[in-house]
mmCIF file of C-alpha atoms in Angstrom:
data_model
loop_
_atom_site.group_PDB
_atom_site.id
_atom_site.type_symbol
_atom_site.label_atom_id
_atom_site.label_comp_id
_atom_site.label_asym_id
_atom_site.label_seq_id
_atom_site.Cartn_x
_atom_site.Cartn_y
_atom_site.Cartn_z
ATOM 1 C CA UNK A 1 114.038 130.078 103.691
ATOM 2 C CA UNK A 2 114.761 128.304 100.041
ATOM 3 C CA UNK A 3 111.098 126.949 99.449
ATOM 4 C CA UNK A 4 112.043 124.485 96.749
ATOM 5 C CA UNK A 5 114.647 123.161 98.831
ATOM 6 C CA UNK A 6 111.839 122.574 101.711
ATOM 7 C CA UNK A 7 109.502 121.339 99.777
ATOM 8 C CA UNK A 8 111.320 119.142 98.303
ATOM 9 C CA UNK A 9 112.280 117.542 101.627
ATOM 10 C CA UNK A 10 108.913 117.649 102.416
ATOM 11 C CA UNK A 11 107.261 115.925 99.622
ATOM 12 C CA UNK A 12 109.958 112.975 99.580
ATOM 13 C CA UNK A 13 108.810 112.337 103.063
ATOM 14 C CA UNK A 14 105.283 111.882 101.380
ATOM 15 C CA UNK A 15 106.704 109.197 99.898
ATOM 16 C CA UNK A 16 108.178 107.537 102.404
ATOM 17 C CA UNK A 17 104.902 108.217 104.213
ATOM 18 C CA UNK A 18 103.233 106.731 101.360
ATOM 19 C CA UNK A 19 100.824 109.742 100.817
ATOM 20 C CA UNK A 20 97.818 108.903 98.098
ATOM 21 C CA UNK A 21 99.396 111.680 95.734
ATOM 22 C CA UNK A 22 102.481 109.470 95.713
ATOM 23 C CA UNK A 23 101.625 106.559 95.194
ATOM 24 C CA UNK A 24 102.507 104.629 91.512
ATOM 25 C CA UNK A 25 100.081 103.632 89.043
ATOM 26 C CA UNK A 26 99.342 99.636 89.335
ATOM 27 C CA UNK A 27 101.067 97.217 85.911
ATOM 28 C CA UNK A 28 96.970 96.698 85.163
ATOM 29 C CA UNK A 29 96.526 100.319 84.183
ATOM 30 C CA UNK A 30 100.018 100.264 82.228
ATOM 31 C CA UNK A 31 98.877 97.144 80.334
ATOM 32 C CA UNK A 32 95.478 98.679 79.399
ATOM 33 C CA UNK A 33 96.983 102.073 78.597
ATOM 34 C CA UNK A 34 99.650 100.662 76.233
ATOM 35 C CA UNK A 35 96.044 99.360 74.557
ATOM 36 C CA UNK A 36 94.738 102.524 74.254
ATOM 37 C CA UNK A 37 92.558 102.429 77.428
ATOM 38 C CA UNK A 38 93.822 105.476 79.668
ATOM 39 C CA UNK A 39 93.073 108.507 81.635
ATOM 40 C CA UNK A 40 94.927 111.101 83.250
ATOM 41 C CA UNK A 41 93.692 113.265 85.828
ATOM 42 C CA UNK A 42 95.495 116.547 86.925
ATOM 43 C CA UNK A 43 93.236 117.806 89.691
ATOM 44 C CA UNK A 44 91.643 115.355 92.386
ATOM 45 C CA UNK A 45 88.606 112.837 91.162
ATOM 46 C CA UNK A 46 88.329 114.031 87.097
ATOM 47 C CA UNK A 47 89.863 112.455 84.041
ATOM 48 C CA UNK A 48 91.303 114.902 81.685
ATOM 49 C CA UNK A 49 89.417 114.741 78.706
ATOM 50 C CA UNK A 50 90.222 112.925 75.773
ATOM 51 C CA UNK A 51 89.380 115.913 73.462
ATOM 52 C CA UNK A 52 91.890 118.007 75.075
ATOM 53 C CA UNK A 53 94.907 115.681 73.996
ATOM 54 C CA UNK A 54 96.327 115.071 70.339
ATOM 55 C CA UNK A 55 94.699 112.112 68.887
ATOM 56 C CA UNK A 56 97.525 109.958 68.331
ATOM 57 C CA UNK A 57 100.096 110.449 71.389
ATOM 58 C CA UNK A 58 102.277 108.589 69.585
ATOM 59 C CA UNK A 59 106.143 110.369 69.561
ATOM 60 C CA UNK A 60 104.438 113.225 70.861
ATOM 61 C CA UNK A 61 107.190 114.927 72.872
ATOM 62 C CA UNK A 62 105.620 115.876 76.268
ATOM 63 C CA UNK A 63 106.586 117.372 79.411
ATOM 64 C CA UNK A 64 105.074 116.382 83.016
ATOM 65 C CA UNK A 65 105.669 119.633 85.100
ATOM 66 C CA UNK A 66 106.062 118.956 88.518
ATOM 67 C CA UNK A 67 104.211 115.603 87.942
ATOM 68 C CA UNK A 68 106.465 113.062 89.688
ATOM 69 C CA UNK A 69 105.128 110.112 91.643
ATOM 70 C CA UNK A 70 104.520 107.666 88.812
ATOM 71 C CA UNK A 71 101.444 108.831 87.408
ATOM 72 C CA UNK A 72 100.630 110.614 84.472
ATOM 73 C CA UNK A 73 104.070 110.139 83.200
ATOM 74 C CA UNK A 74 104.170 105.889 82.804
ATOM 75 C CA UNK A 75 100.708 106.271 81.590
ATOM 76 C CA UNK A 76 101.568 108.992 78.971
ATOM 77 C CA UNK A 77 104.538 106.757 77.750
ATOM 78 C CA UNK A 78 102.564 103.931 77.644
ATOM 79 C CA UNK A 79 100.914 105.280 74.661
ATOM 80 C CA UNK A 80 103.677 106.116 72.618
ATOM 81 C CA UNK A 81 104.731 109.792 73.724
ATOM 82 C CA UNK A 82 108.557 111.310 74.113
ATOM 83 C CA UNK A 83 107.680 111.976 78.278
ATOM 84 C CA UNK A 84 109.981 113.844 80.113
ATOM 85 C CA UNK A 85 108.967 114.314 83.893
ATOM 86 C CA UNK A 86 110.361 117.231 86.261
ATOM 87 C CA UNK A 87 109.803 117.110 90.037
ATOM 88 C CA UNK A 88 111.630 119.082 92.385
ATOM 89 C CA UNK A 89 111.588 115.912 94.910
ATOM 90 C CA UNK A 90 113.745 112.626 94.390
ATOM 91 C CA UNK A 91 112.001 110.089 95.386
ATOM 92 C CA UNK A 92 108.683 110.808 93.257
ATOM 93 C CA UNK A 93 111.063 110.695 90.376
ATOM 94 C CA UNK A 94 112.330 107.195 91.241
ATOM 95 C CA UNK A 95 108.818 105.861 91.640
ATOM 96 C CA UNK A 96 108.233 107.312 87.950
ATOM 97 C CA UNK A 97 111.543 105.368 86.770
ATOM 98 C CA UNK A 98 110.298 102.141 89.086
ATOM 99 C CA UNK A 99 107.130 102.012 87.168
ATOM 100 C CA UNK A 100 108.915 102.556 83.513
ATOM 101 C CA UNK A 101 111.401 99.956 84.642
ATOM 102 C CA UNK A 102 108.885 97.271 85.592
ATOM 103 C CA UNK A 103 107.120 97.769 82.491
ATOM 104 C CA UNK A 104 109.950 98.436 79.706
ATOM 105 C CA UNK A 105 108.773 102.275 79.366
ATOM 106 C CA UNK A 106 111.317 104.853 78.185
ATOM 107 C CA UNK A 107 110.621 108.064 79.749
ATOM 108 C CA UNK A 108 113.416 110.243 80.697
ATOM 109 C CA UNK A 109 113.278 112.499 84.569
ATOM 110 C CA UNK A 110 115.101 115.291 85.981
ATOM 111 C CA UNK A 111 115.211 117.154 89.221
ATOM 112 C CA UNK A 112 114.566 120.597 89.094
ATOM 113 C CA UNK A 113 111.964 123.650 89.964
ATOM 114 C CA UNK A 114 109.163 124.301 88.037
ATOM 115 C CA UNK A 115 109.664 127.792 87.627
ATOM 116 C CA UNK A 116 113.614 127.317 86.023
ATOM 117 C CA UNK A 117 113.265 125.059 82.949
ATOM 118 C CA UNK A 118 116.635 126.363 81.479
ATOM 119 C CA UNK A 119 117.887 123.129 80.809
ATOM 120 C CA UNK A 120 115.100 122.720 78.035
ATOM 121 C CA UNK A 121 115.109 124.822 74.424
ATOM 122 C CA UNK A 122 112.564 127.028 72.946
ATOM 123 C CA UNK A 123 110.078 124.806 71.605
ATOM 124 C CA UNK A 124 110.725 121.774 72.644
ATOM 125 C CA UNK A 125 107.573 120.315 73.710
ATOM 126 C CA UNK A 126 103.936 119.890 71.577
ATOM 127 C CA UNK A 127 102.260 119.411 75.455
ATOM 128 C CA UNK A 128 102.682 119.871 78.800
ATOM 129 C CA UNK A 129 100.910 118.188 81.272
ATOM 130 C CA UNK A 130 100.818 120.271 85.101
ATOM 131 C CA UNK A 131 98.416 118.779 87.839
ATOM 132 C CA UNK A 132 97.883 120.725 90.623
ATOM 133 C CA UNK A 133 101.343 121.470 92.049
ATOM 134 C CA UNK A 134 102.128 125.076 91.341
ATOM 135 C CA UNK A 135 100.559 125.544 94.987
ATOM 136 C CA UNK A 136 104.197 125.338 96.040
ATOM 137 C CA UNK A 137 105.540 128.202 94.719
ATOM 138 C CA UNK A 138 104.910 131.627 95.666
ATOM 139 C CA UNK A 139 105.070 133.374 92.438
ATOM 140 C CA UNK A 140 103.157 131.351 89.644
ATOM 141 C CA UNK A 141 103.931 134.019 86.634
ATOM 142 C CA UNK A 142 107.342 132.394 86.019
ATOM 143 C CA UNK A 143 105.934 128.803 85.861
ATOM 144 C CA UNK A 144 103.632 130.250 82.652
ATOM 145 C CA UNK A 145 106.316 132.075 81.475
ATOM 146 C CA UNK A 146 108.601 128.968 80.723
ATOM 147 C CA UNK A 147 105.404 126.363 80.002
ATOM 148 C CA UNK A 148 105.162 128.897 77.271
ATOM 149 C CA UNK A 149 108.667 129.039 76.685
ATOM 150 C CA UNK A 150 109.399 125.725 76.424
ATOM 151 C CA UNK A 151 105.914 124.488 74.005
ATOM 152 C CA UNK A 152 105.895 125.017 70.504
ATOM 153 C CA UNK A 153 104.015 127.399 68.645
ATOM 154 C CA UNK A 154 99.796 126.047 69.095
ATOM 155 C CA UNK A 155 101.728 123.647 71.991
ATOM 156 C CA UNK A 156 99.192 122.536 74.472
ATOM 157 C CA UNK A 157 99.331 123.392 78.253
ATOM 158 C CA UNK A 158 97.104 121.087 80.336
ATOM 159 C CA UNK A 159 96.928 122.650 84.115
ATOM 160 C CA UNK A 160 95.401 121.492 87.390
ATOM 161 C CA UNK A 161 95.290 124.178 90.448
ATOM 162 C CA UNK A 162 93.411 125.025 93.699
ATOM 163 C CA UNK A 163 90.564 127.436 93.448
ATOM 164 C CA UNK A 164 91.768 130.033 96.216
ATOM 165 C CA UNK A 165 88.507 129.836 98.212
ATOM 166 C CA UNK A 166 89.597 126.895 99.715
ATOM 167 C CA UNK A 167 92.342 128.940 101.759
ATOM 168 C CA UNK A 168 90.284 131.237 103.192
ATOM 169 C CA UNK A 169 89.742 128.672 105.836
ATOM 170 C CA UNK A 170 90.971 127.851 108.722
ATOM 171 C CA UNK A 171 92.726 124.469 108.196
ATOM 172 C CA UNK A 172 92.447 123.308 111.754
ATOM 173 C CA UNK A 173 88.846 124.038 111.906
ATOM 174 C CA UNK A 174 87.998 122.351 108.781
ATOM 175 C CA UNK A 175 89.656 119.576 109.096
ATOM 176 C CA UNK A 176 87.215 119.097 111.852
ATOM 177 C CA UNK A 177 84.534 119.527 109.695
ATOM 178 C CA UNK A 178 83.777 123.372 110.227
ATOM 179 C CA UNK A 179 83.760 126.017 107.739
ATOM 180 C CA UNK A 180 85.353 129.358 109.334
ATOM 181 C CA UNK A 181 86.783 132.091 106.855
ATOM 182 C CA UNK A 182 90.113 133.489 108.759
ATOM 183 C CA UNK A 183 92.909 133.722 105.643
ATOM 184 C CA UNK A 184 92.803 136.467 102.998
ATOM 185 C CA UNK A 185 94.260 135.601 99.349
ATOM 186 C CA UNK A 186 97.257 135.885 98.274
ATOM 187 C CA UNK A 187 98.005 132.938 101.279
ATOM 188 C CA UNK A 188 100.970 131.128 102.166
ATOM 189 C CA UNK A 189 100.212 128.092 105.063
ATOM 190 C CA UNK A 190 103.247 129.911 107.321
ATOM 191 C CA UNK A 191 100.973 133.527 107.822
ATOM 192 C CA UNK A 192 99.238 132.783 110.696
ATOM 193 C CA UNK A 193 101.478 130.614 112.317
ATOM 194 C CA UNK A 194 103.595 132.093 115.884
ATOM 195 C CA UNK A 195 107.379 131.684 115.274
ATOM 196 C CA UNK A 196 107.068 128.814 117.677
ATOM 197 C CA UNK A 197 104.545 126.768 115.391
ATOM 198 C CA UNK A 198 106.033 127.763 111.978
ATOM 199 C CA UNK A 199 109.869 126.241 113.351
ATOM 200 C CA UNK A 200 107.885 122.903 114.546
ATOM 201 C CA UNK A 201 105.624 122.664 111.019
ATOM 202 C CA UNK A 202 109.123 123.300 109.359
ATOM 203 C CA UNK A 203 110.819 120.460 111.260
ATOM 204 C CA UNK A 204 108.501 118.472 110.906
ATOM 205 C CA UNK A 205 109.155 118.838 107.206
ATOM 206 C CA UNK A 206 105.653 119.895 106.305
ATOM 207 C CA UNK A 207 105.193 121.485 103.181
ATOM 208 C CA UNK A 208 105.181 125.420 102.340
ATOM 209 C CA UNK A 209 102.260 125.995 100.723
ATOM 210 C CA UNK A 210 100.478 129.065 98.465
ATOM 211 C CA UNK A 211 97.028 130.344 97.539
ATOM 212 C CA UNK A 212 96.794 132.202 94.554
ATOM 213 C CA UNK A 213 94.387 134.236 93.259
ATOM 214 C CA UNK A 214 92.037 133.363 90.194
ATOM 215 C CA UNK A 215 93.725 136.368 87.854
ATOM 216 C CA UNK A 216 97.074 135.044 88.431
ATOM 217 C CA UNK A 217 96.172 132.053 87.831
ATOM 218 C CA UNK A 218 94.103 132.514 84.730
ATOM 219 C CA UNK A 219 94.952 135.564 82.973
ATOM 220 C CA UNK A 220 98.500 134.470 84.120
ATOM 221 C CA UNK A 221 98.331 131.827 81.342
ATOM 222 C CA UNK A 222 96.639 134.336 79.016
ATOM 223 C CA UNK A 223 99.772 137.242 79.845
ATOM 224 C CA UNK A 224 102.305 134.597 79.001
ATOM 225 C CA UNK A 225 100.695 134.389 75.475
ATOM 226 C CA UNK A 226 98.265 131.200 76.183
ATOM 227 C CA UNK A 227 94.365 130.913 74.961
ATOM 228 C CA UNK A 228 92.247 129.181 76.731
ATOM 229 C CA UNK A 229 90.342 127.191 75.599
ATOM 230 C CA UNK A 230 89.169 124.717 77.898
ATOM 231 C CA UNK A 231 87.925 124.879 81.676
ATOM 232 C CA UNK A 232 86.645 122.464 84.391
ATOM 233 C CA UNK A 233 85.835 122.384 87.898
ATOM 234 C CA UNK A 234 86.428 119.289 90.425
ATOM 235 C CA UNK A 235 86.765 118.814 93.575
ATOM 236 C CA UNK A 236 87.455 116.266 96.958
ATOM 237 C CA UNK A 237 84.457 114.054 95.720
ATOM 238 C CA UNK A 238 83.006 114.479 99.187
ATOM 239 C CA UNK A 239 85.508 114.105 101.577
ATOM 240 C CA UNK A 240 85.549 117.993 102.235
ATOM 241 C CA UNK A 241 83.215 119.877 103.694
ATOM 242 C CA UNK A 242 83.420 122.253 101.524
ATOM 243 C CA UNK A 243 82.609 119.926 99.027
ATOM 244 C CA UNK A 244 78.819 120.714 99.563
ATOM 245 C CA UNK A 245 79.213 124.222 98.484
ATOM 246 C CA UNK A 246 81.655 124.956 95.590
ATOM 247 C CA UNK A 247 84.340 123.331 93.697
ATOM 248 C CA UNK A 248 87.565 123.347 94.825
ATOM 249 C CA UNK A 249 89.916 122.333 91.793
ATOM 250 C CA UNK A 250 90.314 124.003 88.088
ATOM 251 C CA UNK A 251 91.840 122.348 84.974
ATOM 252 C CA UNK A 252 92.120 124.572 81.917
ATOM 253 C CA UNK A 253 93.384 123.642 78.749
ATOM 254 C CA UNK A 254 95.320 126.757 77.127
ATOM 255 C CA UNK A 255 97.169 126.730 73.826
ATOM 256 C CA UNK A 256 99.924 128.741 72.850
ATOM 257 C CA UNK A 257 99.874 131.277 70.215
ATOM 258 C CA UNK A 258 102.019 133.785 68.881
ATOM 259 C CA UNK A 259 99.967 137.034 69.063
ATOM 260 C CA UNK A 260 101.184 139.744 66.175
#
């Protein structure tokens, strides 16, 4: 099974599907964000803060790492930065290049895996901007590894991912609004499935999907020579159940620093 070949058959079906996490940002917030009125968010409901971002974006040369769908690329761009945008599917790259198109943004994109950014030099970027995506890959260490590879020295990694508590549970049951704890972590979405149900979910061009745990996740950032030195939680702003009990997302801000 190639993964990133899956999934990225399975997320340019989102798009055809029209999934929320696909959809474009509207000309309105290009117009205001080319005025200096913008947000990003790179979890669910949150903006990114404004502290955590250079305060002049401005020729700022930044990379959105498996951030297609037309999004926090345009809006980035809109302000002045050098944006770049990877995505491993096709078709959220071409609504990133529809919105730059419509409103005379250059941004550049190319197709590729998250975890592979060979075709980029050392220090190449001052940010990097990663919403919660890295859910689709099994092994998260390389996807630090070249974030850190690929910022300059005191570059700026801005990261959204899934708390792993969410994938304890059972995804059936709480999608009917029940809490019931049945997956350990480290979790991929095919574990539990017969081979029966994992051929029709793979047919059916759903994606593969990973929990990882917090120290992987975290000190993952720190082992590839990040500080952190920003954190918050968010979640499905109450469409969840789970919602009532704990936060489901974290964004961290980490900076990169060469360690003697």
């Amino acid at each position: 099974m190639n993964t990133v070949k899956h999934n990225s058959k399975a997320w340019d079906k989102k798009v055809e599907d029209g999934v929320g996490y696909t959809r474009p940002v509207s000309k309105e917030i290009i117009e205001k964000s080319k005025l200096g009125d913008w947000h990003i968010t790179v979890t669910t409901e949150k903006s990114v803060p404004r502290g955590w971002f250079p305060k002049l974006l401005h020729g700022v040369k930044v990379l959105c790492l498996a951030s297609g769908g037309g999004q926090q690329g345009p809006v980035l761009a809109a302000t002045g930065a050098d944006v770049t945008v990877v995505d491993i599917s096709q078709k959220q790259l071409e609504n990133d290049q529809m919105v730059a198109e419509t409103n005379h943004l250059s941004l550049r994109v190319i197709q590729g895996d998250m975890c592979d950014l060979s075709m980029f030099d050392e220090g190449e970027f001052d940010l990097i901007v990663h919403p919660v995506s890295n859910v689709f890959v099994e092994d998260i260490s390389p996807v630090w590894r070249e974030a850190s590879r690929v910022l300059k020295d005191r570059g700026v990694l801005i990261s959204g991912f899934t708390n792993p508590l969410l994938f304890i549970f059972d995804d059936e049951e709480d999608q009917k609004g029940n809490l019931m704890v049945s997956n350990s972590i480290p979790y991929s979405n095919l574990d539990s499935m017969t081979e029966k149900e994992k051929s029709a979910y793979l047919m059916a061009d759903e994606t593969i999907e990973f929990g990882h745990t917090l120290e992987d996740q975290i000190q993952g950032q720190i082992d590839a020579g990040f500080v952190i030195t920003g954190l918050y939680e968010d979640d499905f702003g109450g469409r969840r159940p789970i919602d009532s009990f704990i936060k489901s997302f974290v964004a961290t801000r980490a900076v990169k620093m060469k360690l003697d």
